[in-house]
mmCIF file of C-alpha atoms in Angstrom:
data_model
loop_
_atom_site.group_PDB
_atom_site.id
_atom_site.type_symbol
_atom_site.label_atom_id
_atom_site.label_comp_id
_atom_site.label_asym_id
_atom_site.label_seq_id
_atom_site.Cartn_x
_atom_site.Cartn_y
_atom_site.Cartn_z
ATOM 1 C CA ASP A 1 -1.449 16.406 13.619
ATOM 2 C CA GLY A 2 -1.815 12.545 13.505
ATOM 3 C CA GLY A 3 0.111 10.594 11.053
ATOM 4 C CA ILE A 4 2.879 8.069 9.730
ATOM 5 C CA THR A 5 6.313 9.568 9.698
ATOM 6 C CA GLN A 6 9.158 7.752 7.757
ATOM 7 C CA SER A 7 12.659 8.829 7.611
ATOM 8 C CA PRO A 8 14.911 9.082 5.801
ATOM 9 C CA LYS A 9 13.293 10.283 2.763
ATOM 10 C CA TYR A 10 16.242 8.791 0.584
ATOM 11 C CA LEU A 11 18.871 6.234 1.616
ATOM 12 C CA PHE A 12 22.114 5.153 0.073
ATOM 13 C CA ARG A 13 23.548 1.811 1.241
ATOM 14 C CA LYS A 14 26.805 0.284 0.435
ATOM 15 C CA GLU A 15 27.091 -3.389 -0.465
ATOM 16 C CA GLY A 16 27.127 -5.580 2.697
ATOM 17 C CA GLN A 17 26.003 -2.963 4.864
ATOM 18 C CA ASN A 18 23.098 -3.081 7.237
ATOM 19 C CA VAL A 19 20.355 0.178 7.144
ATOM 20 C CA THR A 20 17.576 0.686 9.129
ATOM 21 C CA LEU A 21 14.704 2.657 7.974
ATOM 22 C CA SER A 22 12.430 4.767 10.549
ATOM 23 C CA CYS A 23 8.466 4.529 10.783
ATOM 24 C CA GLU A 24 6.849 6.204 13.645
ATOM 25 C CA GLN A 25 2.756 6.750 13.920
ATOM 26 C CA ASN A 26 1.027 8.840 16.447
ATOM 27 C CA LEU A 27 -2.256 7.432 15.303
ATOM 28 C CA ASN A 28 -2.556 4.855 18.166
ATOM 29 C CA HIS A 29 -2.901 2.171 15.923
ATOM 30 C CA ASP A 30 -2.181 -1.356 16.545
ATOM 31 C CA ALA A 31 -1.144 -2.987 13.595
ATOM 32 C CA MET A 32 1.790 -1.486 11.485
ATOM 33 C CA TYR A 33 3.173 -2.805 8.240
ATOM 34 C CA TRP A 34 6.347 -2.719 5.895
ATOM 35 C CA TYR A 35 5.879 -2.809 2.249
ATOM 36 C CA ARG A 36 8.335 -2.936 -0.637
ATOM 37 C CA GLN A 37 7.718 -1.640 -4.206
ATOM 38 C CA ASP A 38 9.945 -1.896 -7.300
ATOM 39 C CA PRO A 39 9.758 0.209 -10.445
ATOM 40 C CA GLY A 40 6.430 -0.307 -12.202
ATOM 41 C CA GLN A 41 5.216 -2.977 -9.696
ATOM 42 C CA GLY A 42 2.367 -3.131 -6.850
ATOM 43 C CA LEU A 43 3.478 -3.322 -2.969
ATOM 44 C CA ARG A 44 4.501 -6.614 -1.724
ATOM 45 C CA LEU A 45 4.425 -7.188 2.187
ATOM 46 C CA ILE A 46 7.691 -7.457 3.926
ATOM 47 C CA TYR A 47 6.547 -7.827 7.696
ATOM 48 C CA TYR A 48 3.516 -6.847 9.852
ATOM 49 C CA SER A 49 2.793 -6.476 13.531
ATOM 50 C CA GLN A 50 -0.544 -6.524 15.466
ATOM 51 C CA ILE A 51 0.819 -5.782 18.782
ATOM 52 C CA VAL A 52 3.750 -4.632 20.797
ATOM 53 C CA ASN A 53 6.691 -7.128 21.016
ATOM 54 C CA ASP A 54 4.830 -9.197 18.261
ATOM 55 C CA PHE A 55 5.436 -9.618 14.565
ATOM 56 C CA GLN A 56 4.814 -11.927 11.470
ATOM 57 C CA LYS A 57 6.681 -12.520 8.488
ATOM 58 C CA GLY A 58 4.854 -11.442 5.033
ATOM 59 C CA ASP A 59 5.394 -12.701 1.589
ATOM 60 C CA ILE A 60 8.898 -11.374 0.818
ATOM 61 C CA ALA A 61 10.764 -11.301 4.628
ATOM 62 C CA GLU A 62 13.908 -12.851 3.705
ATOM 63 C CA GLY A 63 16.888 -10.614 4.136
ATOM 64 C CA TYR A 64 14.723 -8.065 6.355
ATOM 65 C CA SER A 65 14.463 -7.798 10.250
ATOM 66 C CA VAL A 66 11.908 -5.673 12.440
ATOM 67 C CA SER A 67 11.139 -4.866 15.882
ATOM 68 C CA ARG A 68 8.163 -3.448 17.710
ATOM 69 C CA GLU A 69 9.249 -2.378 21.299
ATOM 70 C CA LYS A 70 6.665 0.446 21.165
ATOM 71 C CA LYS A 71 3.424 0.824 19.913
ATOM 72 C CA GLU A 72 4.348 3.871 18.054
ATOM 73 C CA SER A 73 7.391 2.602 16.383
ATOM 74 C CA PHE A 74 8.240 0.047 13.597
ATOM 75 C CA PRO A 75 11.754 0.111 12.599
ATOM 76 C CA LEU A 76 12.870 -1.951 9.511
ATOM 77 C CA THR A 77 16.183 -3.393 9.003
ATOM 78 C CA VAL A 78 17.409 -4.079 5.574
ATOM 79 C CA THR A 79 20.483 -6.606 6.245
ATOM 80 C CA SER A 80 23.356 -7.328 3.722
ATOM 81 C CA ALA A 81 21.352 -10.980 3.386
ATOM 82 C CA GLN A 82 19.182 -9.105 1.096
ATOM 83 C CA LYS A 83 20.546 -9.179 -2.352
ATOM 84 C CA ASN A 84 18.658 -6.562 -4.006
ATOM 85 C CA PRO A 85 17.577 -4.014 -1.709
ATOM 86 C CA THR A 86 17.217 -1.154 -3.998
ATOM 87 C CA ALA A 87 13.505 -0.145 -3.967
ATOM 88 C CA PHE A 88 10.727 2.224 -2.499
ATOM 89 C CA TYR A 89 9.727 1.346 1.040
ATOM 90 C CA LEU A 90 6.314 2.144 2.470
ATOM 91 C CA CYS A 91 5.033 1.880 5.937
ATOM 92 C CA ALA A 92 1.663 1.543 6.846
ATOM 93 C CA SER A 93 -0.689 1.542 10.130
ATOM 94 C CA LEU A 94 -4.365 0.652 10.997
ATOM 95 C CA LEU A 95 -6.540 -0.108 14.043
ATOM 96 C CA THR A 96 -6.967 -3.765 14.435
ATOM 97 C CA GLY A 97 -10.367 -5.354 13.474
ATOM 98 C CA ALA A 98 -12.963 -4.398 10.994
ATOM 99 C CA ASN A 99 -14.105 -1.245 9.575
ATOM 100 C CA THR A 100 -10.608 0.482 9.765
ATOM 101 C CA GLU A 101 -8.567 2.396 7.079
ATOM 102 C CA ALA A 102 -4.647 1.831 6.247
ATOM 103 C CA PHE A 103 -2.514 5.058 6.813
ATOM 104 C CA PHE A 104 0.658 5.289 4.734
ATOM 105 C CA GLY A 105 3.860 7.118 5.199
ATOM 106 C CA GLN A 106 5.649 8.950 2.320
ATOM 107 C CA GLY A 107 8.003 6.429 1.929
ATOM 108 C CA THR A 108 11.895 5.764 1.969
ATOM 109 C CA ARG A 109 13.956 5.384 -1.385
ATOM 110 C CA LEU A 110 16.633 2.901 -0.653
ATOM 111 C CA THR A 111 19.641 2.850 -3.205
ATOM 112 C CA VAL A 112 22.674 0.569 -3.069
ATOM 113 C CA VAL A 113 25.930 2.134 -4.393
ATOM 114 C CA LYS B 1 -3.570 -16.922 0.551
ATOM 115 C CA GLN B 2 -5.394 -13.606 -0.535
ATOM 116 C CA GLU B 3 -4.220 -12.528 -4.236
ATOM 117 C CA VAL B 4 -5.307 -9.224 -5.724
ATOM 118 C CA THR B 5 -5.290 -8.594 -9.472
ATOM 119 C CA GLN B 6 -5.876 -5.504 -11.316
ATOM 120 C CA ILE B 7 -6.716 -4.975 -14.795
ATOM 121 C CA PRO B 8 -5.993 -3.376 -17.073
ATOM 122 C CA ALA B 9 -2.080 -3.006 -16.162
ATOM 123 C CA ALA B 10 -2.098 0.359 -18.116
ATOM 124 C CA LEU B 11 -4.816 2.617 -19.881
ATOM 125 C CA SER B 12 -4.274 5.597 -22.077
ATOM 126 C CA VAL B 13 -7.323 7.724 -22.668
ATOM 127 C CA PRO B 14 -8.087 11.096 -24.153
ATOM 128 C CA GLU B 15 -9.236 13.760 -21.519
ATOM 129 C CA GLY B 16 -13.018 13.822 -20.967
ATOM 130 C CA GLU B 17 -13.721 10.237 -21.185
ATOM 131 C CA ASN B 18 -15.426 8.181 -18.411
ATOM 132 C CA LEU B 19 -13.286 5.039 -17.603
ATOM 133 C CA VAL B 20 -13.480 2.020 -15.402
ATOM 134 C CA LEU B 21 -10.763 0.487 -13.605
ATOM 135 C CA ASN B 22 -11.218 -3.456 -12.162
ATOM 136 C CA CYS B 23 -9.818 -5.003 -9.150
ATOM 137 C CA SER B 24 -10.615 -8.723 -8.202
ATOM 138 C CA PHE B 25 -9.578 -10.826 -4.995
ATOM 139 C CA THR B 26 -9.779 -14.409 -4.212
ATOM 140 C CA ASP B 27 -10.695 -14.531 -0.741
ATOM 141 C CA SER B 28 -14.228 -12.570 0.053
ATOM 142 C CA ALA B 29 -13.487 -12.564 3.808
ATOM 143 C CA ILE B 30 -12.201 -8.880 3.938
ATOM 144 C CA TYR B 31 -12.810 -6.195 6.319
ATOM 145 C CA ASN B 32 -12.807 -3.535 3.532
ATOM 146 C CA LEU B 33 -11.156 -2.638 0.335
ATOM 147 C CA GLN B 34 -9.367 0.522 -0.550
ATOM 148 C CA TRP B 35 -8.509 2.412 -3.532
ATOM 149 C CA PHE B 36 -5.276 4.507 -3.495
ATOM 150 C CA ARG B 37 -3.460 7.048 -5.960
ATOM 151 C CA GLN B 38 0.188 6.943 -6.443
ATOM 152 C CA ASP B 39 1.946 9.649 -8.236
ATOM 153 C CA PRO B 40 5.457 8.803 -9.626
ATOM 154 C CA GLY B 41 8.126 8.454 -6.841
ATOM 155 C CA LYS B 42 5.404 9.325 -4.040
ATOM 156 C CA GLY B 43 3.577 7.580 -1.431
ATOM 157 C CA LEU B 44 0.015 6.506 -1.322
ATOM 158 C CA THR B 45 -3.103 8.732 -1.123
ATOM 159 C CA SER B 46 -6.234 7.171 -0.137
ATOM 160 C CA LEU B 47 -9.293 8.020 -2.412
ATOM 161 C CA LEU B 48 -12.066 5.652 -1.440
ATOM 162 C CA LEU B 49 -12.561 3.121 1.246
ATOM 163 C CA ILE B 50 -15.515 0.733 0.963
ATOM 164 C CA GLN B 51 -16.340 -1.538 4.170
ATOM 165 C CA SER B 52 -16.976 -5.160 3.542
ATOM 166 C CA SER B 53 -20.865 -4.273 4.289
ATOM 167 C CA GLN B 54 -21.121 -1.364 1.786
ATOM 168 C CA ARG B 55 -21.796 -1.671 -1.796
ATOM 169 C CA GLU B 56 -20.147 1.475 -3.024
ATOM 170 C CA GLN B 57 -18.434 4.990 -2.150
ATOM 171 C CA THR B 58 -18.463 8.298 -3.947
ATOM 172 C CA SER B 59 -15.951 11.145 -3.803
ATOM 173 C CA GLY B 60 -16.402 13.922 -6.569
ATOM 174 C CA ARG B 61 -15.739 12.204 -9.997
ATOM 175 C CA LEU B 62 -14.812 9.041 -8.396
ATOM 176 C CA ASN B 63 -17.384 6.085 -7.716
ATOM 177 C CA ALA B 64 -16.186 2.801 -6.210
ATOM 178 C CA SER B 65 -18.179 -0.475 -6.001
ATOM 179 C CA LEU B 66 -17.642 -3.723 -4.150
ATOM 180 C CA ASP B 67 -18.981 -6.977 -4.943
ATOM 181 C CA LYS B 68 -17.841 -9.343 -2.200
ATOM 182 C CA SER B 69 -19.554 -12.405 -2.998
ATOM 183 C CA SER B 70 -18.007 -12.173 -6.731
ATOM 184 C CA GLY B 71 -14.808 -10.637 -5.317
ATOM 185 C CA ARG B 72 -14.737 -7.795 -7.566
ATOM 186 C CA SER B 73 -14.386 -3.987 -7.243
ATOM 187 C CA THR B 74 -14.398 -1.281 -10.009
ATOM 188 C CA LEU B 75 -13.327 2.252 -9.587
ATOM 189 C CA TYR B 76 -15.319 4.585 -12.076
ATOM 190 C CA ILE B 77 -13.512 8.087 -13.121
ATOM 191 C CA ALA B 78 -16.053 10.328 -14.561
ATOM 192 C CA ALA B 79 -14.783 13.113 -17.206
ATOM 193 C CA SER B 80 -10.885 12.309 -17.003
ATOM 194 C CA GLN B 81 -8.319 14.776 -16.852
ATOM 195 C CA PRO B 82 -4.886 14.993 -17.301
ATOM 196 C CA GLY B 83 -4.171 15.820 -13.369
ATOM 197 C CA ASP B 84 -5.979 12.051 -13.115
ATOM 198 C CA SER B 85 -2.557 10.629 -14.664
ATOM 199 C CA ALA B 86 -1.193 8.333 -11.888
ATOM 200 C CA THR B 87 -0.761 4.655 -10.873
ATOM 201 C CA TYR B 88 -4.465 3.343 -9.174
ATOM 202 C CA LEU B 89 -3.690 0.610 -6.630
ATOM 203 C CA CYS B 90 -6.512 -1.462 -4.900
ATOM 204 C CA ALA B 91 -5.969 -3.248 -1.504
ATOM 205 C CA VAL B 92 -8.089 -5.378 0.546
ATOM 206 C CA THR B 93 -7.843 -5.857 4.279
ATOM 207 C CA GLY B 94 -8.594 -9.052 5.955
ATOM 208 C CA GLY B 95 -7.331 -10.895 8.767
ATOM 209 C CA PHE B 96 -4.852 -8.294 9.733
ATOM 210 C CA LYS B 97 -3.171 -8.169 6.597
ATOM 211 C CA THR B 98 -3.442 -5.475 4.114
ATOM 212 C CA ILE B 99 -2.874 -7.023 0.421
ATOM 213 C CA PHE B 100 -2.264 -5.167 -2.900
ATOM 214 C CA GLY B 101 -2.535 -5.531 -6.555
ATOM 215 C CA ALA B 102 -0.010 -4.661 -8.994
ATOM 216 C CA GLY B 103 -1.745 -1.182 -9.866
ATOM 217 C CA THR B 104 -3.255 0.240 -13.119
ATOM 218 C CA ARG B 105 -1.207 2.987 -14.801
ATOM 219 C CA LEU B 106 -3.364 5.590 -16.013
ATOM 220 C CA PHE B 107 -2.354 8.072 -18.764
ATOM 221 C CA VAL B 108 -4.914 10.893 -19.509
ATOM 222 C CA LYS B 109 -4.055 12.679 -22.871
ATOM 223 C CA ALA B 110 -5.149 16.538 -23.198
#
C-alpha cells in the first residue's frame, strides 16, 4: 500500500547529541514537509522540499537540517543547536500543484534525556 | 505570510449536540483546505479536503465549507458523540506550503 513511513516511533536523545528522524514515502509525491508539534499546540513548519536536491526553511528551521537526495526520502536531523528538541515530529508529502491532498506519517516522539 | 487561526481553542459539549468549528486564513491564494483529526499522541487523520474551486464537502456527520473571499472555513459536526473527542486541525495549502492552525480541542460528554 502507498503511504508515508516515519521511524522510529519513539526516540530518546542525550543532551548535545544529533539525531536523525526518517521519513519515506512511496506515493511518488514531489513535495515533502517536516512539522513540529508541542503539547497543546498546532503544527509548525520546520523545512520543506519541492523537488530532489532542493529544500527551503520553514518557520522554525534553526537547529534542524534536512537532505533530499532521493524523491522518496526526506530525513530530518535534530542538531545539538536545537535547545528544546522534545516534541512530536510529523512528516508529510503531497503532489506539487493544485488540487492535491497532504498525507501524513504517524509521527516520531523525540525526548531529550 | 499565511496565518491560520482556529476558534474556539477548546470546546466541551454534551453528546448529541450539533457544533461548528471555525478556521480563518489571511491569504486567499490557496490550492485547498483540509480538516484533520488528531487523537492524543497520534498522527493526523484527514477528514475532509476542499479544493479552492469548491464550496463544501460532506462525509457522514461532517460538513466543511469554504469561503475563499472571506478567508473562512467551518467544520460542522452533527449529532456529536463521545468518540468525536479529539483535536481538530485545519490546514491550508498554497505556494507549495501547508500551514496549520493551532487546532480546536473538542470534548463530547456522554
